[in-house]
CSV table of N, CA and C in Angstrom, one decimal:
chain,number,residue,atom,x,y,z
A,8,UNK,N,65.7,157.0,132.0
A,8,UNK,CA,66.7,157.8,132.6
A,8,UNK,C,67.0,159.0,131.7
A,9,UNK,N,67.1,160.1,132.4
A,9,UNK,CA,67.3,161.4,131.7
A,9,UNK,C,68.8,161.5,131.4
A,10,UNK,N,69.1,162.4,130.4
A,10,UNK,CA,70.5,162.7,130.1
A,10,UNK,C,71.2,163.3,131.3
A,11,UNK,N,70.5,164.1,132.1
A,11,UNK,CA,71.0,164.7,133.3
A,11,UNK,C,71.4,163.6,134.3
A,12,UNK,N,70.6,162.6,134.5
A,12,UNK,CA,70.9,161.5,135.4
A,12,UNK,C,72.1,160.7,134.9
A,13,UNK,N,72.2,160.5,133.6
A,13,UNK,CA,73.3,159.8,133.0
A,13,UNK,C,74.6,160.6,133.2
A,14,UNK,N,74.5,161.9,133.0
A,14,UNK,CA,75.7,162.7,133.2
A,14,UNK,C,76.2,162.7,134.6
A,15,UNK,N,75.2,162.7,135.6
A,15,UNK,CA,75.6,162.7,137.0
A,15,UNK,C,76.2,161.3,137.3
A,16,UNK,N,75.6,160.3,136.8
A,16,UNK,CA,76.2,158.9,137.0
A,16,UNK,C,77.7,158.9,136.5
A,17,UNK,N,77.9,159.5,135.3
A,17,UNK,CA,79.2,159.5,134.7
A,17,UNK,C,80.2,160.2,135.6
A,18,UNK,N,79.8,161.4,136.0
A,18,UNK,CA,80.7,162.2,136.9
A,18,UNK,C,81.0,161.5,138.2
A,19,UNK,N,80.0,161.0,138.9
A,19,UNK,CA,80.2,160.4,140.1
A,19,UNK,C,81.0,159.1,140.0
A,20,UNK,N,80.6,158.3,138.9
A,20,UNK,CA,81.3,157.0,138.7
A,20,UNK,C,82.8,157.2,138.3
A,21,UNK,N,83.0,158.2,137.5
A,21,UNK,CA,84.4,158.4,137.0
A,21,UNK,C,85.3,159.0,138.0
A,22,UNK,N,84.8,160.0,138.8
A,22,UNK,CA,85.6,160.7,139.7
A,22,UNK,C,85.4,160.5,141.2
A,23,UNK,N,84.4,159.7,141.5
A,23,UNK,CA,84.1,159.3,142.9
A,23,UNK,C,83.8,160.6,143.7
A,24,UNK,N,83.1,161.5,143.1
A,24,UNK,CA,82.8,162.8,143.7
A,24,UNK,C,81.6,163.4,143.1
A,25,UNK,N,81.0,164.3,143.9
A,25,UNK,CA,79.8,165.1,143.4
A,25,UNK,C,80.3,166.3,142.7
A,26,UNK,N,79.7,166.7,141.6
A,26,UNK,CA,80.1,167.9,140.9
A,26,UNK,C,79.5,169.1,141.7
A,27,UNK,N,80.2,170.2,141.6
A,27,UNK,CA,79.6,171.4,142.2
A,27,UNK,C,78.6,172.0,141.2
A,28,UNK,N,77.9,173.0,141.6
A,28,UNK,CA,76.8,173.5,140.7
A,28,UNK,C,77.4,174.1,139.4
A,29,UNK,N,78.5,174.8,139.5
A,29,UNK,CA,79.1,175.5,138.3
A,29,UNK,C,79.5,174.4,137.3
A,30,UNK,N,80.1,173.4,137.8
A,30,UNK,CA,80.6,172.3,136.9
A,30,UNK,C,79.4,171.6,136.3
A,31,UNK,N,78.4,171.3,137.0
A,31,UNK,CA,77.3,170.6,136.5
A,31,UNK,C,76.5,171.4,135.5
A,32,UNK,N,76.4,172.7,135.8
A,32,UNK,CA,75.7,173.6,134.8
A,32,UNK,C,76.5,173.7,133.5
A,33,UNK,N,77.8,173.6,133.6
A,33,UNK,CA,78.7,173.6,132.4
A,33,UNK,C,78.4,172.3,131.6
A,34,UNK,N,78.3,171.2,132.3
A,34,UNK,CA,78.0,169.9,131.6
A,34,UNK,C,76.7,170.0,130.9
A,35,UNK,N,75.7,170.5,131.6
A,35,UNK,CA,74.3,170.6,131.0
A,35,UNK,C,74.4,171.5,129.8
A,36,UNK,N,75.1,172.6,129.8
A,36,UNK,CA,75.2,173.5,128.7
A,36,UNK,C,75.9,172.8,127.5
A,37,UNK,N,76.9,172.0,127.8
A,37,UNK,CA,77.6,171.3,126.7
A,37,UNK,C,76.7,170.3,126.1
A,38,UNK,N,76.0,169.6,126.9
A,38,UNK,CA,75.0,168.6,126.4
A,38,UNK,C,73.9,169.3,125.6
A,39,UNK,N,73.5,170.4,126.0
A,39,UNK,CA,72.5,171.2,125.3
A,39,UNK,C,72.9,171.7,124.0
A,40,UNK,N,74.2,171.8,123.8
A,40,UNK,CA,74.8,172.3,122.6
A,40,UNK,C,75.3,171.1,121.7
A,41,UNK,N,74.9,169.9,122.0
A,41,UNK,CA,75.1,168.8,121.1
A,41,UNK,C,76.2,167.9,121.5
A,42,UNK,N,76.9,168.1,122.6
A,42,UNK,CA,78.0,167.2,123.1
A,42,UNK,C,77.3,165.9,123.6
A,43,UNK,N,78.0,164.8,123.4
A,43,UNK,CA,77.6,163.5,123.9
A,43,UNK,C,78.3,163.2,125.2
A,44,UNK,N,77.8,162.2,125.9
A,44,UNK,CA,78.5,161.8,127.1
A,44,UNK,C,79.8,161.2,126.8
A,45,UNK,N,79.9,160.3,125.8
A,45,UNK,CA,81.3,159.8,125.5
A,45,UNK,C,82.2,160.9,125.1
A,46,UNK,N,81.8,161.9,124.4
A,46,UNK,CA,82.7,163.0,124.1
A,46,UNK,C,83.1,163.8,125.3
A,47,UNK,N,82.2,164.0,126.2
A,47,UNK,CA,82.6,164.7,127.5
A,47,UNK,C,83.6,163.8,128.3
A,48,UNK,N,83.3,162.5,128.4
A,48,UNK,CA,84.2,161.6,129.1
A,48,UNK,C,85.5,161.6,128.5
A,49,UNK,N,85.6,161.5,127.2
A,49,UNK,CA,86.9,161.6,126.5
A,49,UNK,C,87.7,162.8,126.8
A,50,UNK,N,87.0,164.0,126.8
A,50,UNK,CA,87.6,165.2,127.1
A,50,UNK,C,88.1,165.3,128.5
A,51,UNK,N,87.3,164.8,129.4
A,51,UNK,CA,87.7,164.8,130.8
A,51,UNK,C,88.9,163.9,131.1
A,52,UNK,N,88.9,162.7,130.4
A,52,UNK,CA,90.1,161.8,130.6
A,52,UNK,C,91.3,162.3,129.9
A,53,UNK,N,91.2,163.2,128.9
A,53,UNK,CA,92.3,163.9,128.3
A,53,UNK,C,92.9,165.0,129.1
A,54,UNK,N,92.2,165.4,130.2
A,54,UNK,CA,92.7,166.4,131.1
A,54,UNK,C,91.9,167.7,131.1
A,55,UNK,N,90.7,167.7,130.6
A,55,UNK,CA,89.9,168.9,130.6
A,55,UNK,C,89.2,169.1,131.9
A,56,UNK,N,89.5,168.3,132.9
A,56,UNK,CA,89.0,168.6,134.3
A,56,UNK,C,90.2,168.5,135.2
A,57,UNK,N,90.2,169.3,136.2
A,57,UNK,CA,91.3,169.4,137.1
A,57,UNK,C,91.8,168.1,137.6
A,58,UNK,N,90.9,167.2,138.0
A,58,UNK,CA,91.3,165.9,138.6
A,58,UNK,C,91.7,164.9,137.6
A,59,UNK,N,91.4,165.0,136.3
A,59,UNK,CA,91.6,163.9,135.4
A,59,UNK,C,93.0,163.4,135.3
A,60,UNK,N,94.0,164.2,135.2
A,60,UNK,CA,95.4,163.7,135.1
A,60,UNK,C,95.8,162.9,136.4
A,61,UNK,N,95.2,163.3,137.6
A,61,UNK,CA,95.5,162.6,138.8
A,61,UNK,C,94.8,161.3,138.9
A,62,UNK,N,93.5,161.3,138.5
A,62,UNK,CA,92.7,160.1,138.6
A,62,UNK,C,93.1,159.0,137.6
A,63,UNK,N,93.3,159.5,136.4
A,63,UNK,CA,93.5,158.6,135.2
A,63,UNK,C,94.7,159.2,134.4
A,64,UNK,N,95.9,158.9,134.8
A,64,UNK,CA,97.1,159.5,134.1
A,64,UNK,C,97.1,159.0,132.6
A,65,UNK,N,97.5,159.9,131.8
A,65,UNK,CA,97.5,159.6,130.3
A,65,UNK,C,98.5,158.5,130.0
A,66,UNK,N,99.5,158.3,130.9
A,66,UNK,CA,100.5,157.2,130.7
A,66,UNK,C,100.0,155.8,130.9
A,67,UNK,N,98.7,155.7,131.4
A,67,UNK,CA,98.2,154.3,131.6
A,67,UNK,C,97.9,153.7,130.2
A,68,UNK,N,98.2,152.4,130.1
A,68,UNK,CA,97.8,151.7,128.9
A,68,UNK,C,96.3,151.4,129.0
A,69,UNK,N,95.7,151.0,127.9
A,69,UNK,CA,94.2,150.8,128.0
A,69,UNK,C,93.9,149.7,129.0
A,70,UNK,N,94.8,148.7,129.1
A,70,UNK,CA,94.6,147.6,130.1
A,70,UNK,C,94.7,148.2,131.5
A,71,UNK,N,95.6,149.0,131.8
A,71,UNK,CA,95.8,149.6,133.1
A,71,UNK,C,94.6,150.5,133.4
A,72,UNK,N,94.2,151.3,132.4
A,72,UNK,CA,93.0,152.2,132.6
A,72,UNK,C,91.8,151.4,132.9
A,73,UNK,N,91.5,150.3,132.2
A,73,UNK,CA,90.4,149.4,132.5
A,73,UNK,C,90.4,148.9,133.9
A,74,UNK,N,91.6,148.4,134.3
A,74,UNK,CA,91.8,147.9,135.6
A,74,UNK,C,91.5,148.9,136.7
A,75,UNK,N,92.0,150.1,136.5
A,75,UNK,CA,91.8,151.2,137.5
A,75,UNK,C,90.4,151.6,137.6
A,76,UNK,N,89.7,151.8,136.4
A,76,UNK,CA,88.3,152.2,136.5
A,76,UNK,C,87.4,151.1,137.1
A,77,UNK,N,87.7,149.8,136.8
A,77,UNK,CA,86.9,148.7,137.4
A,77,UNK,C,87.2,148.7,138.9
A,78,UNK,N,88.4,148.9,139.3
A,78,UNK,CA,88.8,148.9,140.7
A,78,UNK,C,88.1,150.0,141.4
A,79,UNK,N,87.9,151.1,140.9
A,79,UNK,CA,87.2,152.2,141.5
A,79,UNK,C,85.7,152.0,141.5
A,80,UNK,N,85.2,151.6,140.4
A,80,UNK,CA,83.7,151.4,140.3
A,80,UNK,C,83.3,150.3,141.3
A,81,UNK,N,84.1,149.2,141.4
A,81,UNK,CA,83.7,148.1,142.3
A,81,UNK,C,84.2,148.3,143.7
A,82,UNK,N,84.9,149.4,144.0
A,82,UNK,CA,85.3,149.6,145.4
A,82,UNK,C,86.4,148.6,145.8
A,83,UNK,N,87.2,148.2,144.9
A,83,UNK,CA,88.3,147.3,145.3
A,83,UNK,C,89.5,148.1,145.8
A,84,UNK,N,90.2,147.5,146.7
A,84,UNK,CA,91.4,148.2,147.2
A,84,UNK,C,92.5,148.4,146.2
A,85,UNK,N,93.4,149.3,146.5
A,85,UNK,CA,94.5,149.5,145.6
A,85,UNK,C,95.4,148.2,145.5
A,86,UNK,N,95.4,147.4,146.5
A,86,UNK,CA,96.2,146.2,146.5
A,86,UNK,C,95.4,145.0,146.0
A,87,UNK,N,94.4,145.2,145.2
A,87,UNK,CA,93.5,144.1,144.7
A,87,UNK,C,94.4,143.1,143.9
A,88,UNK,N,94.2,141.8,144.1
A,88,UNK,CA,95.0,140.8,143.4
A,88,UNK,C,94.3,140.4,142.1
A,89,UNK,N,94.8,140.9,141.0
A,89,UNK,CA,94.2,140.7,139.7
A,89,UNK,C,94.6,139.3,139.2
A,90,UNK,N,95.4,138.6,139.9
A,90,UNK,CA,95.9,137.3,139.4
A,90,UNK,C,94.9,136.2,139.5
A,91,UNK,N,93.9,136.3,140.4
A,91,UNK,CA,92.9,135.2,140.5
A,91,UNK,C,91.7,135.5,139.6
A,92,UNK,N,91.1,134.4,139.1
A,92,UNK,CA,89.9,134.6,138.3
A,92,UNK,C,88.8,135.1,139.2
A,93,UNK,N,88.1,136.1,138.7
A,93,UNK,CA,87.0,136.7,139.5
A,93,UNK,C,86.1,137.5,138.5
A,94,UNK,N,85.0,137.9,139.1
A,94,UNK,CA,84.1,138.8,138.3
A,94,UNK,C,84.7,140.1,138.0
A,95,UNK,N,85.6,140.6,138.9
A,95,UNK,CA,86.3,141.8,138.6
A,95,UNK,C,87.2,141.7,137.4
A,96,UNK,N,87.9,140.5,137.3
A,96,UNK,CA,88.8,140.3,136.2
A,96,UNK,C,88.0,140.2,134.9
A,97,UNK,N,86.9,139.6,134.9
A,97,UNK,CA,86.0,139.5,133.8
A,97,UNK,C,85.5,140.9,133.4
A,98,UNK,N,85.2,141.7,134.4
A,98,UNK,CA,84.7,143.1,134.1
A,98,UNK,C,85.9,143.9,133.5
A,99,UNK,N,87.1,143.8,134.0
A,99,UNK,CA,88.2,144.5,133.5
A,99,UNK,C,88.5,144.1,132.1
A,100,UNK,N,88.5,142.8,131.8
A,100,UNK,CA,88.8,142.3,130.5
A,100,UNK,C,87.7,142.8,129.5
A,101,UNK,N,86.4,142.8,129.9
A,101,UNK,CA,85.3,143.3,129.0
A,101,UNK,C,85.6,144.8,128.8
A,102,UNK,N,85.9,145.6,129.8
A,102,UNK,CA,86.1,147.0,129.6
A,102,UNK,C,87.3,147.3,128.7
A,103,UNK,N,88.4,146.5,128.9
A,103,UNK,CA,89.5,146.7,128.0
A,103,UNK,C,89.2,146.5,126.6
A,104,UNK,N,88.3,145.5,126.3
A,104,UNK,CA,87.9,145.3,124.9
A,104,UNK,C,87.0,146.5,124.4
A,105,UNK,N,86.2,147.0,125.3
A,105,UNK,CA,85.4,148.2,124.9
A,105,UNK,C,86.3,149.4,124.6
A,106,UNK,N,87.3,149.6,125.4
A,106,UNK,CA,88.3,150.7,125.2
A,106,UNK,C,88.9,150.5,123.9
A,107,UNK,N,89.4,149.3,123.6
A,107,UNK,CA,90.1,149.0,122.3
A,107,UNK,C,89.2,149.3,121.1
A,108,UNK,N,87.9,149.0,121.2
A,108,UNK,CA,87.0,149.1,120.1
A,108,UNK,C,86.3,150.5,120.0
A,109,UNK,N,86.1,151.2,121.1
A,109,UNK,CA,85.3,152.4,121.0
A,109,UNK,C,86.0,153.6,121.7
A,110,UNK,N,87.1,153.4,122.3
A,110,UNK,CA,87.8,154.5,123.0
A,110,UNK,C,87.4,154.6,124.5
A,111,UNK,N,88.2,155.3,125.2
A,111,UNK,CA,88.0,155.4,126.7
A,111,UNK,C,86.8,156.1,127.1
A,112,UNK,N,86.4,157.1,126.4
A,112,UNK,CA,85.2,157.8,126.8
A,112,UNK,C,83.9,157.0,126.6
A,113,UNK,N,83.7,156.4,125.5
A,113,UNK,CA,82.6,155.6,125.2
A,113,UNK,C,82.6,154.3,126.1
A,114,UNK,N,83.7,153.8,126.3
A,114,UNK,CA,83.8,152.6,127.2
A,114,UNK,C,83.5,152.9,128.6
A,115,UNK,N,83.9,154.1,129.1
A,115,UNK,CA,83.6,154.5,130.4
A,115,UNK,C,82.1,154.7,130.6
A,116,UNK,N,81.4,155.3,129.7
A,116,UNK,CA,80.0,155.5,129.7
A,116,UNK,C,79.3,154.1,129.7
A,117,UNK,N,79.7,153.2,128.8
A,117,UNK,CA,79.2,151.9,128.8
A,117,UNK,C,79.3,151.1,130.1
A,118,UNK,N,80.5,151.2,130.7
A,118,UNK,CA,80.8,150.5,131.9
A,118,UNK,C,79.9,151.0,133.1
A,119,UNK,N,79.7,152.3,133.2
A,119,UNK,CA,78.9,152.9,134.2
A,119,UNK,C,77.4,152.6,134.0
A,120,UNK,N,76.9,152.6,132.8
A,120,UNK,CA,75.6,152.3,132.4
A,120,UNK,C,75.3,150.8,132.7
A,121,UNK,N,76.3,149.9,132.4
A,121,UNK,CA,76.2,148.5,132.7
A,121,UNK,C,76.1,148.2,134.2
A,122,UNK,N,77.0,148.9,134.9
A,122,UNK,CA,77.0,148.7,136.4
A,122,UNK,C,75.6,149.1,137.0
A,123,UNK,N,75.1,150.2,136.5
A,123,UNK,CA,73.8,150.8,137.0
A,123,UNK,C,72.6,149.9,136.7
A,124,UNK,N,72.7,149.1,135.6
A,124,UNK,CA,71.6,148.3,135.1
A,124,UNK,C,71.7,146.8,135.4
A,125,UNK,N,72.9,146.4,135.8
A,125,UNK,CA,73.0,144.9,136.0
A,125,UNK,C,72.3,144.4,137.2
A,126,UNK,N,71.9,143.2,137.2
A,126,UNK,CA,71.3,142.6,138.4
A,126,UNK,C,72.2,141.5,138.9
A,127,UNK,N,73.4,141.4,138.4
A,127,UNK,CA,74.4,140.4,138.8
A,127,UNK,C,74.7,140.5,140.2
A,128,UNK,N,74.5,139.5,141.0
A,128,UNK,CA,74.8,139.6,142.5
A,128,UNK,C,76.2,140.0,142.8
A,129,UNK,N,77.2,139.6,141.9
A,129,UNK,CA,78.6,140.0,142.2
A,129,UNK,C,78.8,141.5,142.2
A,130,UNK,N,77.9,142.2,141.6
A,130,UNK,CA,78.1,143.7,141.5
A,130,UNK,C,77.1,144.5,142.2
A,131,UNK,N,76.2,143.8,143.0
A,131,UNK,CA,75.1,144.4,143.7
A,131,UNK,C,75.6,145.5,144.7
A,132,UNK,N,76.6,145.3,145.5
A,132,UNK,CA,77.1,146.3,146.4
A,132,UNK,C,77.7,147.5,145.7
A,133,UNK,N,78.4,147.3,144.7
A,133,UNK,CA,79.0,148.4,143.9
A,133,UNK,C,77.9,149.2,143.2
A,134,UNK,N,76.9,148.5,142.7
A,134,UNK,CA,75.8,149.2,142.0
A,134,UNK,C,75.0,150.1,143.0
A,135,UNK,N,74.7,149.5,144.2
A,135,UNK,CA,74.0,150.2,145.2
A,135,UNK,C,74.8,151.4,145.7
A,136,UNK,N,76.1,151.2,145.9
A,136,UNK,CA,76.9,152.3,146.4
A,136,UNK,C,76.9,153.5,145.3
A,137,UNK,N,77.1,153.1,144.1
A,137,UNK,CA,77.1,154.2,143.0
A,137,UNK,C,75.8,154.9,143.0
A,138,UNK,N,74.7,154.2,143.0
A,138,UNK,CA,73.4,154.8,142.9
A,138,UNK,C,73.1,155.7,144.1
A,139,UNK,N,73.6,155.2,145.3
A,139,UNK,CA,73.4,156.1,146.5
A,139,UNK,C,74.2,157.4,146.4
A,140,UNK,N,75.4,157.3,145.8
A,140,UNK,CA,76.3,158.4,145.7
A,140,UNK,C,75.6,159.4,144.6
A,141,UNK,N,75.0,158.9,143.6
A,141,UNK,CA,74.4,159.7,142.6
A,141,UNK,C,73.2,160.4,143.2
A,142,UNK,N,72.4,159.7,144.1
A,142,UNK,CA,71.3,160.3,144.8
A,142,UNK,C,71.8,161.4,145.7
A,143,UNK,N,72.8,161.2,146.4
A,143,UNK,CA,73.4,162.3,147.3
A,143,UNK,C,73.9,163.5,146.4
A,144,UNK,N,74.5,163.2,145.3
A,144,UNK,CA,74.9,164.3,144.4
A,144,UNK,C,73.8,165.1,143.9
A,145,UNK,N,72.7,164.4,143.5
A,145,UNK,CA,71.5,165.1,143.0
A,145,UNK,C,70.9,165.9,144.1
A,146,UNK,N,70.8,165.4,145.3
A,146,UNK,CA,70.3,166.1,146.4
A,146,UNK,C,71.1,167.4,146.7
A,147,UNK,N,72.4,167.2,146.6
A,147,UNK,CA,73.3,168.4,146.8
A,147,UNK,C,73.0,169.4,145.7
A,148,UNK,N,72.9,169.0,144.5
A,148,UNK,CA,72.7,170.0,143.4
A,148,UNK,C,71.3,170.6,143.5
A,149,UNK,N,70.3,169.8,143.9
A,149,UNK,CA,68.9,170.3,144.1
A,149,UNK,C,68.9,171.4,145.2
A,150,UNK,N,69.7,171.3,146.2
A,150,UNK,CA,69.8,172.2,147.3
A,150,UNK,C,70.6,173.5,147.0
A,151,UNK,N,71.0,173.6,145.8
A,151,UNK,CA,71.8,174.8,145.4
A,151,UNK,C,73.2,174.4,145.1
A,152,UNK,N,73.8,173.5,145.7
A,152,UNK,CA,75.1,173.0,145.4
A,152,UNK,C,76.2,174.0,145.3
A,153,UNK,N,76.1,175.1,146.0
A,153,UNK,CA,77.1,176.2,145.8
A,153,UNK,C,78.2,176.2,146.9
A,154,UNK,N,77.9,175.5,148.0
A,154,UNK,CA,78.9,175.5,149.0
A,154,UNK,C,80.0,174.5,148.7
A,155,UNK,N,81.2,174.9,149.0
A,155,UNK,CA,82.3,174.0,148.8
A,155,UNK,C,82.3,172.9,149.9
A,156,UNK,N,82.2,171.7,149.5
A,156,UNK,CA,82.1,170.6,150.4
A,156,UNK,C,83.1,169.5,150.1
A,157,UNK,N,83.6,168.8,151.0
A,157,UNK,CA,84.5,167.7,150.8
A,157,UNK,C,83.9,166.8,149.7
A,158,UNK,N,84.8,166.4,148.8
A,158,UNK,CA,84.3,165.5,147.7
A,158,UNK,C,83.8,166.2,146.5
A,159,UNK,N,83.6,167.5,146.5
A,159,UNK,CA,83.2,168.2,145.3
A,159,UNK,C,84.3,168.3,144.3
A,160,UNK,N,84.0,168.3,143.1
A,160,UNK,CA,84.9,168.6,142.0
A,160,UNK,C,84.9,170.1,141.9
A,161,UNK,N,86.0,170.7,142.1
A,161,UNK,CA,86.1,172.2,142.2
A,161,UNK,C,86.7,172.7,140.8
A,162,UNK,N,85.9,173.2,140.0
A,162,UNK,CA,86.3,173.7,138.7
A,162,UNK,C,86.0,175.2,138.5
């Protein structure tokens, strides 16, 4: 997997949207100047992207952040019942441990990489959905990606 693909997976997984061409060019330039994906994710989660504060408010505890990210990555509804034992609960608890040990940026990158590479049946639909969205985002960027379209990150 290329760094470009990993960056696109991170953006799509984190924000549930395709980047526009200007935003993705900026990401590529930052990576070219030595930035890492965990550093970019940390900056975005701190509010360096327009949508960051809305998608992941700074007031969330690490536990709440982990739950929200897992909820979005797995396509769970906002009213998901976290009270019952499930694979989603295990994923949330794993992610919360990752956040505690390595920070939100690195944990986010790890979670998205884990989702894209797992063959666990419980996560198959979420993995397929994310990879399809990444393919659509790549197609959009390959076609020029300059038109404003619904779902784009506008930066």
